[in-house]
Coordinates of C-alpha atoms in Angstrom, one line a residue:
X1 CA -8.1 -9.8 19.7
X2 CA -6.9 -11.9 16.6
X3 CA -9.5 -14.7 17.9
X4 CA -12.6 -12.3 17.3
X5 CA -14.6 -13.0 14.1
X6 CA -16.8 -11.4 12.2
X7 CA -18.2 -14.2 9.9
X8 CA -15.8 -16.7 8.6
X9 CA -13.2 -14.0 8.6
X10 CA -10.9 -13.0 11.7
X11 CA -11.7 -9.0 11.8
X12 CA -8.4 -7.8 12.7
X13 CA -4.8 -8.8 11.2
X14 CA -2.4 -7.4 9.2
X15 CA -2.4 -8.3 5.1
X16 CA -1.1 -5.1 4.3
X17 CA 3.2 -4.7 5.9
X18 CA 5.7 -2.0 5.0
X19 CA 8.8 -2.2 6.0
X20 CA 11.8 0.4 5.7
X21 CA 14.7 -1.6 5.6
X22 CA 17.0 1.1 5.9
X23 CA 17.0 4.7 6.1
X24 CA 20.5 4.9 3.8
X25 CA 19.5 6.2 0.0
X26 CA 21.6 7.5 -2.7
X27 CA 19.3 10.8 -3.1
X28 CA 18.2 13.2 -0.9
X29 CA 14.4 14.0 -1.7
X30 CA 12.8 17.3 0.0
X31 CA 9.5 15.1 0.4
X32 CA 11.3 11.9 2.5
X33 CA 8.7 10.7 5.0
X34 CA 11.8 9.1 6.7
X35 CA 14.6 11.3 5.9
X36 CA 17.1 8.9 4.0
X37 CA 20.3 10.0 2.9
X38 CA 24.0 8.8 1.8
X39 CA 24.7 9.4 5.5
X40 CA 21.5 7.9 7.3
X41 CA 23.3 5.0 8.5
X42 CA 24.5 7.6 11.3
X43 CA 23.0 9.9 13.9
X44 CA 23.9 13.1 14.4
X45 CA 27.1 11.8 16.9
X46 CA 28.5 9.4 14.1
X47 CA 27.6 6.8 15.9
X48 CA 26.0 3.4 13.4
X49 CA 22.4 3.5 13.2
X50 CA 21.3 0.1 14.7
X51 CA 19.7 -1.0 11.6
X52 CA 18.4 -4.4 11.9
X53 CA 20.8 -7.5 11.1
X54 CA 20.1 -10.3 8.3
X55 CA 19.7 -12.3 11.1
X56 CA 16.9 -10.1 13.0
X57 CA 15.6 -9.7 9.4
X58 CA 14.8 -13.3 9.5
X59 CA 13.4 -13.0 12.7
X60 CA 10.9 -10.5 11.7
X61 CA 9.7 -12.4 8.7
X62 CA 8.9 -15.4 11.2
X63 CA 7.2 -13.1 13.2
X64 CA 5.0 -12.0 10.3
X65 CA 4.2 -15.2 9.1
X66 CA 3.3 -16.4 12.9
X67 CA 1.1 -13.7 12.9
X68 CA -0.6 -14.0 9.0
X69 CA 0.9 -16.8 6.4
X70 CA -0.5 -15.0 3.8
X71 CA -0.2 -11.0 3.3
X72 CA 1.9 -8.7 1.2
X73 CA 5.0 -7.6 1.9
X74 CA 6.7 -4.2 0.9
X75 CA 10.2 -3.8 1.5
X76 CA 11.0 0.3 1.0
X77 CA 13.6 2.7 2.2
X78 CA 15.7 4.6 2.0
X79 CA 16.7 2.8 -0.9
X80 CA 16.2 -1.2 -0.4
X81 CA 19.0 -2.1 -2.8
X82 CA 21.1 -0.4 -0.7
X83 CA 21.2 -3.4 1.5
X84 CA 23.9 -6.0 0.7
X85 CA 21.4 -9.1 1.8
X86 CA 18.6 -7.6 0.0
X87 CA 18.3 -10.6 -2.2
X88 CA 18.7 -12.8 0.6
X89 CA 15.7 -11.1 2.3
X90 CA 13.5 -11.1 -0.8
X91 CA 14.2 -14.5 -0.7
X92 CA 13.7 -16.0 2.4
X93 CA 10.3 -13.6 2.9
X94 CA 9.2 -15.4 -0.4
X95 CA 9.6 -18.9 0.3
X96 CA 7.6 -18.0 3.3
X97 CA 5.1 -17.7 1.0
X98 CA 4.8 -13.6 1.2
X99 CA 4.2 -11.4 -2.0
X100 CA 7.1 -10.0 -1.4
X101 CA 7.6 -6.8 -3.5
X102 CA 9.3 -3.8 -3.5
X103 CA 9.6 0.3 -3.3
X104 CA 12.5 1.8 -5.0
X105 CA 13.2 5.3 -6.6
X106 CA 14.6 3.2 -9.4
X107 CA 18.1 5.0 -10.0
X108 CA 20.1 1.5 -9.2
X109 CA 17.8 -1.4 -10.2
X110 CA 20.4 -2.4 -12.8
X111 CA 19.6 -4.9 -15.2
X112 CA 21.9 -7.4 -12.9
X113 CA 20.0 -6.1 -10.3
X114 CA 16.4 -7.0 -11.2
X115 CA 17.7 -10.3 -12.2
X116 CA 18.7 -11.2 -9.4
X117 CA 15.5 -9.6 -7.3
X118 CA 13.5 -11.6 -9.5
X119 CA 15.2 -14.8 -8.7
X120 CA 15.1 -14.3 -5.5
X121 CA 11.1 -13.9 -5.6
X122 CA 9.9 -10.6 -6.1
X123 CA 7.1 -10.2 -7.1
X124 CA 6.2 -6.4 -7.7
X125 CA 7.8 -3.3 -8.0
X126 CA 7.0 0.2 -7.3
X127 CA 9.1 2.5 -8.8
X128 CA 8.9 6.5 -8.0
X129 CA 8.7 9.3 -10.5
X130 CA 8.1 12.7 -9.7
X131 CA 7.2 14.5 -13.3
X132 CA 6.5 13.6 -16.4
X133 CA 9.0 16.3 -17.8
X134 CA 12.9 14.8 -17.0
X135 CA 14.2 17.9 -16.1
X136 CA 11.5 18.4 -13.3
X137 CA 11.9 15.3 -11.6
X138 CA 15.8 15.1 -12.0
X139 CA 15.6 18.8 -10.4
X140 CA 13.2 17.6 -7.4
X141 CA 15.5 14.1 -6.9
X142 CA 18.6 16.2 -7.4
X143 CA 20.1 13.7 -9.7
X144 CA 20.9 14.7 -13.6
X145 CA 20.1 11.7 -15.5
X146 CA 18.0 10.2 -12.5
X147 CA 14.2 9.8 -14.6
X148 CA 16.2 8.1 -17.5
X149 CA 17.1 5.7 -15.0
X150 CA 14.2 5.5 -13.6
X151 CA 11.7 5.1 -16.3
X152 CA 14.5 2.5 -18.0
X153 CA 14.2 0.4 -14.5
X154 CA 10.5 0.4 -15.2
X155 CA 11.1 -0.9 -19.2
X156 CA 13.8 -3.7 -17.9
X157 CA 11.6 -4.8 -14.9
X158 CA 8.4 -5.4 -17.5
X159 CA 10.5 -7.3 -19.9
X160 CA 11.8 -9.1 -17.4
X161 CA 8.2 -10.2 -16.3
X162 CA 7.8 -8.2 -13.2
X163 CA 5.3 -6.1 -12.3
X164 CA 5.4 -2.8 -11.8
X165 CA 3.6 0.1 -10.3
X166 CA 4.5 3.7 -10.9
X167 CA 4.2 5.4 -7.6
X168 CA 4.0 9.5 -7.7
X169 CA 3.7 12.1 -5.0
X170 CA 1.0 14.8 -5.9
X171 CA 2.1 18.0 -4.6
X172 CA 1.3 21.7 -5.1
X173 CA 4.0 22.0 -8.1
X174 CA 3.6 18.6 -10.0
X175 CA -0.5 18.6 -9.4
X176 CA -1.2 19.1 -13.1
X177 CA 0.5 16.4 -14.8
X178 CA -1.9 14.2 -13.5
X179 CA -3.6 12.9 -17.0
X180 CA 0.7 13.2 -18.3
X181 CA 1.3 10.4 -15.3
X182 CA -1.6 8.1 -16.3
X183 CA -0.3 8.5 -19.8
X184 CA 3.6 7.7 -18.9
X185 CA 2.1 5.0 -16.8
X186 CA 0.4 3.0 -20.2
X187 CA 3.8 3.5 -22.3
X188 CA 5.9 1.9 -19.4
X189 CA 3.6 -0.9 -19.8
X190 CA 3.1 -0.3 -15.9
X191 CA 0.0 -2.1 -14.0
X192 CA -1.1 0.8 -11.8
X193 CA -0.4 4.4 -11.3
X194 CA -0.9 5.2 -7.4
X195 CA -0.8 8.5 -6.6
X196 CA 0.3 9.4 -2.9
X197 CA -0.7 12.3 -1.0
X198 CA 2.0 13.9 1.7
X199 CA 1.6 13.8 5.3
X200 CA 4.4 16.0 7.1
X201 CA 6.7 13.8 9.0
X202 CA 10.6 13.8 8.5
X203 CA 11.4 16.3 5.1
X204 CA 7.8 16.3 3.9
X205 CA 7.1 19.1 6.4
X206 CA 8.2 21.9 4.0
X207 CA 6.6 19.7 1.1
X208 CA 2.7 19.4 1.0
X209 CA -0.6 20.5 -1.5
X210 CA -3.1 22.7 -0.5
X211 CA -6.8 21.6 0.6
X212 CA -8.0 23.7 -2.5
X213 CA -5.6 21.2 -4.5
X214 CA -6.1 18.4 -3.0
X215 CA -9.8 18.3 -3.5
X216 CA -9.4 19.0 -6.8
X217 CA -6.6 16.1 -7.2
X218 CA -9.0 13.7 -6.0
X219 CA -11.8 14.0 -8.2
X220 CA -9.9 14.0 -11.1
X221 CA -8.3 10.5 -9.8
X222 CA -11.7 9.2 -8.9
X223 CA -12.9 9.6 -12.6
X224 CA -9.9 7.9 -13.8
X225 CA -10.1 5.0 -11.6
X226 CA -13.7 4.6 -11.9
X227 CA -13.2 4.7 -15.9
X228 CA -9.4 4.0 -16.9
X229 CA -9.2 1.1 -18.8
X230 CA -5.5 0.9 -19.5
X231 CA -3.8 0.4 -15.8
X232 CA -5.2 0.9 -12.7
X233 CA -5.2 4.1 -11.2
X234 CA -5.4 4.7 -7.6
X235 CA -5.0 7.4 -4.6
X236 CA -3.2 6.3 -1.5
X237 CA -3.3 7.8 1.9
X238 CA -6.4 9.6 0.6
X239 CA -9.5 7.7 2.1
X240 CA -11.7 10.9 1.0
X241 CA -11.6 9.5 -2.4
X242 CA -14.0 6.5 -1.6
X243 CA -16.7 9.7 -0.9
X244 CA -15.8 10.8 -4.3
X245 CA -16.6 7.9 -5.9
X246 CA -19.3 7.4 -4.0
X247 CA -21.2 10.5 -5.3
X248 CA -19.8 9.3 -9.3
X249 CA -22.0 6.3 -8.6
X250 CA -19.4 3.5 -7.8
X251 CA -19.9 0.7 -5.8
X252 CA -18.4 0.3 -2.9
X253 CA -18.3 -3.1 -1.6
X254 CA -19.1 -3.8 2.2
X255 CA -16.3 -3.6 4.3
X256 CA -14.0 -1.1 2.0
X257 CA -12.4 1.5 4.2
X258 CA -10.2 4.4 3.0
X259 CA -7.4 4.0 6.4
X260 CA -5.9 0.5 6.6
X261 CA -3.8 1.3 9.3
X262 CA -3.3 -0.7 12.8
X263 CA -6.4 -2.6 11.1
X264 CA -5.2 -4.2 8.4
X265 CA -1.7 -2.2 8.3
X266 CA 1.2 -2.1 9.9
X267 CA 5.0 -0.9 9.3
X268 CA 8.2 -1.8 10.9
X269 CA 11.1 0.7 10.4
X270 CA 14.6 -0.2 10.3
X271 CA 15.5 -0.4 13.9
X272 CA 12.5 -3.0 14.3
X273 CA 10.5 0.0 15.5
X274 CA 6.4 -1.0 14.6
X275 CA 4.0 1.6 13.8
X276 CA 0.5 1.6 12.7
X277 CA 1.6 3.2 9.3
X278 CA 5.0 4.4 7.3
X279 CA 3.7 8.5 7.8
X280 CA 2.2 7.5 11.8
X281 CA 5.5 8.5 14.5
X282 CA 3.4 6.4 16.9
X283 CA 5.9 3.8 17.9
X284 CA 3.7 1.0 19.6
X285 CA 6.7 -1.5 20.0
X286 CA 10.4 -2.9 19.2
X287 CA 10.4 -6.6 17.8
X288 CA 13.6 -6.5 19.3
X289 CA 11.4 -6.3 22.9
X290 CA 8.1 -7.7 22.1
X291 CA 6.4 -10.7 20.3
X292 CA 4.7 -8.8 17.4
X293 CA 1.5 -10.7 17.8
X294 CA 1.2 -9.3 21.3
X295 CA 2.5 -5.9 20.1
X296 CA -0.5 -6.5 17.3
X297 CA -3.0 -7.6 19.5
X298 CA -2.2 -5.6 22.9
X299 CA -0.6 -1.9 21.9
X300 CA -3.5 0.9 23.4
X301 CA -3.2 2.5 20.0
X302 CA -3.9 0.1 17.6
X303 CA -7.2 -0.7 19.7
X304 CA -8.4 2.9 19.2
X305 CA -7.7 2.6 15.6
X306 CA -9.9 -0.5 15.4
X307 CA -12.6 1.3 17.7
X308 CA -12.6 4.1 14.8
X309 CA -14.2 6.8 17.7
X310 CA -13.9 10.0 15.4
X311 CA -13.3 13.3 16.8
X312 CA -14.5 16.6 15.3
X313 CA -15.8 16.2 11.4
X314 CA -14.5 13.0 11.2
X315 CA -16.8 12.3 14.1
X316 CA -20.1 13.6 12.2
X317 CA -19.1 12.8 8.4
X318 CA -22.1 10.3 6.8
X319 CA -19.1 8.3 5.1
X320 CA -17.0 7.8 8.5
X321 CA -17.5 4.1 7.7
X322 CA -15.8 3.8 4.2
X323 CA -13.1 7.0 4.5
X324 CA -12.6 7.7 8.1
X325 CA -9.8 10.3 7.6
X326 CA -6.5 9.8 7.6
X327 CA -5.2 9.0 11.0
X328 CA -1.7 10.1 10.4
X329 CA -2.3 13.5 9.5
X330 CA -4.6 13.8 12.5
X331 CA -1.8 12.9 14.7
X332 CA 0.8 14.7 12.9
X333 CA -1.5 18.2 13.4
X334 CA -3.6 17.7 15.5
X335 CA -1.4 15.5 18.2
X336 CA -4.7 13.0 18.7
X337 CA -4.8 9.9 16.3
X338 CA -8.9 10.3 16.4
X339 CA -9.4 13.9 15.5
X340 CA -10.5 15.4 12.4
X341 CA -8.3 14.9 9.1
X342 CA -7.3 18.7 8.5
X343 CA -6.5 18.0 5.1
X344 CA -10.4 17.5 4.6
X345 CA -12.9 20.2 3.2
X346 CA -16.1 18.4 3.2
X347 CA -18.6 19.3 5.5
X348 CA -20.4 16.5 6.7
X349 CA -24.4 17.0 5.9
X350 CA -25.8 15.7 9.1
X351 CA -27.2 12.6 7.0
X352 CA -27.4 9.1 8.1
X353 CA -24.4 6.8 7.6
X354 CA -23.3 6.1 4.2
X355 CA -24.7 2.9 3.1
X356 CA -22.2 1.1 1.5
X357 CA -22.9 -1.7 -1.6
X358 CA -22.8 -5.3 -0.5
X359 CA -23.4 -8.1 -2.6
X360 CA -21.5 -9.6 -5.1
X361 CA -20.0 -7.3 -8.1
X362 CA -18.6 -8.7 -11.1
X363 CA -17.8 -8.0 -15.1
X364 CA -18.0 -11.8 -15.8
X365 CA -20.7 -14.5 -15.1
X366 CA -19.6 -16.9 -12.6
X367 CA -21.2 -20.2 -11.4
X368 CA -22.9 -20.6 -7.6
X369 CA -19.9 -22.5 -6.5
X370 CA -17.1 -19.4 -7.6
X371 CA -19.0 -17.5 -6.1
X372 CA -19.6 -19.0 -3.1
X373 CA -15.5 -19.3 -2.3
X374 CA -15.4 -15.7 -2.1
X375 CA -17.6 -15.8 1.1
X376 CA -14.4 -16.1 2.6
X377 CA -12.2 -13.1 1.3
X378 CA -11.6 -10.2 3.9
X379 CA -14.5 -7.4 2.4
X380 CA -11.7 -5.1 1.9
X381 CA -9.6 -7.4 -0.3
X382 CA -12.5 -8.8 -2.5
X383 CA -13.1 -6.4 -4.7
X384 CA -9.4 -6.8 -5.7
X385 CA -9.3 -10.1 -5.9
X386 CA -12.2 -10.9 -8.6
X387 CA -10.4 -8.3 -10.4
X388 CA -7.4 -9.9 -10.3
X389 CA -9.3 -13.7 -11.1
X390 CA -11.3 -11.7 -13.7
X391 CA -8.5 -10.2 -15.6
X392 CA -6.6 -13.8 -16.1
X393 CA -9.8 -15.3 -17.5
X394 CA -10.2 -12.6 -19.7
X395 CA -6.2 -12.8 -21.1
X396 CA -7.5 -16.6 -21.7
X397 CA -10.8 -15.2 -23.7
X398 CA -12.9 -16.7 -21.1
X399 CA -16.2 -15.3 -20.2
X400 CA -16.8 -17.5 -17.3
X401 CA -15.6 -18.4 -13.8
X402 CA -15.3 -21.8 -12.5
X403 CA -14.5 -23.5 -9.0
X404 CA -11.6 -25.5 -11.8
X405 CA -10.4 -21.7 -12.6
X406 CA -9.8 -20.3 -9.0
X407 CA -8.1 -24.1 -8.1
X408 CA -5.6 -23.5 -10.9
X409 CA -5.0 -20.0 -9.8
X410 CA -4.5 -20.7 -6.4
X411 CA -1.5 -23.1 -7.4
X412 CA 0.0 -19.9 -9.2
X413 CA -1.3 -16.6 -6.5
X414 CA -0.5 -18.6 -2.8
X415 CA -2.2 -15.8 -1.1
X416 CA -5.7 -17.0 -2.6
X417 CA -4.8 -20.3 -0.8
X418 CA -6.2 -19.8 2.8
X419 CA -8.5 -16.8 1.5
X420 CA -10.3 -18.4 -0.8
X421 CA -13.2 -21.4 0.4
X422 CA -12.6 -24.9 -0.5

């Protein structure tokens, strides 16, 4: 599987890993994809959780960098601080060359503690907030005092020189404060504002936003990220939104695709578990067992994600090719990976195939041979990454790209090394 190309670029493996390092968390959240708690670290019998060693940790990371040398790494929760070799897993992951970065709800990245994060590697941070009112979000975390700490973990990680992403869960009751998030996203100084959408596994099935909502949610999103020119905002585990932008007259570059998972996606979960996504209960192997790149290139399920077969709308829909539903929700309700995303209202027109934008978009001019390094960038991550090359020039005052440029920032970004042509 790994050895089938498409182009210069090997169609299937993973850039994208999340990994719950724990399940143990000093809050109890009602929407907890994995249920974390202050007692997580044991089942119902009081028995240890067998929660994977520093050791095994280590082992993993190997296994990820057998299988890609070059992806981003998310190390979530529970609460990852929670583990006493968290900086010594931050730190091996990044001299493996990872971008190594992290989910937290904030409440105990201490001063001391994003020090020492940041000497250990890390590169990013993610940081949860609920509401843009204190009282709401302390009330929903069940912690007085908790988006004081939050928000302050967000100042000290900036002026510290990290960067940070406030990540928020749009539900039914916090739905409104959508343009108050962007907002509070610009005075933390933040780089992005990702808003996540529920799927019901673990607490999360009492916690959700109606289709009506939802729909709604997403358009107002789309015209922020499609105009925004303070941070980047973003949905996540919402691929509709790429239709939405679509119809506002966005491009959307060949190859985007709204669900990553078991195709450029994958999560392990605490136990060593891997699944095609944090919000997918479809365990398709242990680590502890299994190679992962057999697990990645053998497991039944992740093939059928790759085929991208749609049942029901899904199955009809003209932009099956950029959004393709979320497959979680589909398994979670439906109890088939491939059926229709319930969470959905479109009704698919019977068109042909959304067409998406190829070519070459950019703000900047850039010479033949720039450009021509690009070729080699998976479709989905391009876009992204002459952003990413584009904004550095432009903090220089530069209004052109060289071949010189993207050398020098490959020295400084070591994930542009092997996806970016000589």
């Amino acid at each position: 599987m790994l050895q089938r190309k498409s182009g210069d670029v090997m169609e299937f493996r993973p850039y994208l890993v999340s990994w719950n390092l724990t399940k143990k968390c000093n809050l109890s959240c009602p929407h907890c994809y994995i249920d974390s708690s202050n007692t997580a670290d044991f089942d119902m019998k009081g028995t240890k959780n067998p929660e994977l060693t520093t050791g095994e940790a280590r082992f993993v990371i190997d296994e990820l960098f057998r299988l890609n040398s070059y992806l981003m790494l998310v190390l979530s929760g529970g609460e990852p601080v929670l583990r006493s070799d968290i900086f010594e897993i931050v730190e091996y992951a990044s001299r493996r060359g990872f971008i190594t970065v992290m989910g937290s709800n904030g409440t105990l990245l201490t001063e001391q503690n994003l020090k020492g994060l940041k000497q250990a590697g890390l590169r990013g941070l993610g940081v949860s907030i609920d509401s843009t009112r204190a009282q709401s979000h302390d009330s929903f975390r069940g912690l007085e005092g908790g988006w004081e700490r939050s928000t302050g973990a967000i100042r000290s990680a900036r002026a510290l020189g990290i960067e940070v992403q406030m990540d928020v869960t749009l539900t039914d009751r916090n739905v409104d404060e959508i343009e108050g998030f962007v907002d509070l996203g610009f005075s933390l100084s933040a780089k992005a504002v990702n808003f996540f959408f529920l799927v019901c596994t673990g607490r999360a099935m009492k916690t959700e936003i109606t289709t009506s909502n939802y729909e709604l949610a997403l358009r107002r999103i789309a015209k922020f990220s499609s105009r925004e020119k303070r941070l980047m905002v973003r949905a996540r585990c919402a691929p509709h939104v790429y239709r939405l932008l679509h119809e506002e007259g966005v491009d959307i570059p060949e190859g985007t695709r709204g669900c990553l998972a078991g195709r450029h996606y994958l999560r392990i979960d605490p136990e060593g578990n891997v699944t095609p996504c944090p919000y997918m209960p479809v365990k398709v192997g242990n680590l502890k067992e299994t190679s992962l790149e057999k697990i990645w290139e053998e497991s039944p399920q992740l093939r059928q994600l790759r085929e991208g077969t749609y049942g029901g709308r899904c199955g009809l829909c003209e932009y099956a090719e950029i959004c393709g539903g979320c497959r979680a929700r589909a398994f979670v309700e439906k109890d088939d990976l491939m059926d229709e995303d319930p969470l959905c209202s479109y009704t698919p027109s019977g068109r042909k195939k959304c067409d998406r934008a190829g070519g070459f978009h950019q703000e900047l001019q850039w010479d033949e041979k720039a450009k021509e390094r690009m070729n080699g960038i998976p479709p989905f991550m391009k876009g992204m990454i002459v952003r990413m090359i584009e904004a550095k020039a432009k903090e220089r005052g530069m209004g052109f790209i060289t071949s010189e440029f993207i050398d020098e920032l490959k020295n400084r970004f070591k994930p542009l090394g092997e996806e970016v042509r000589r």
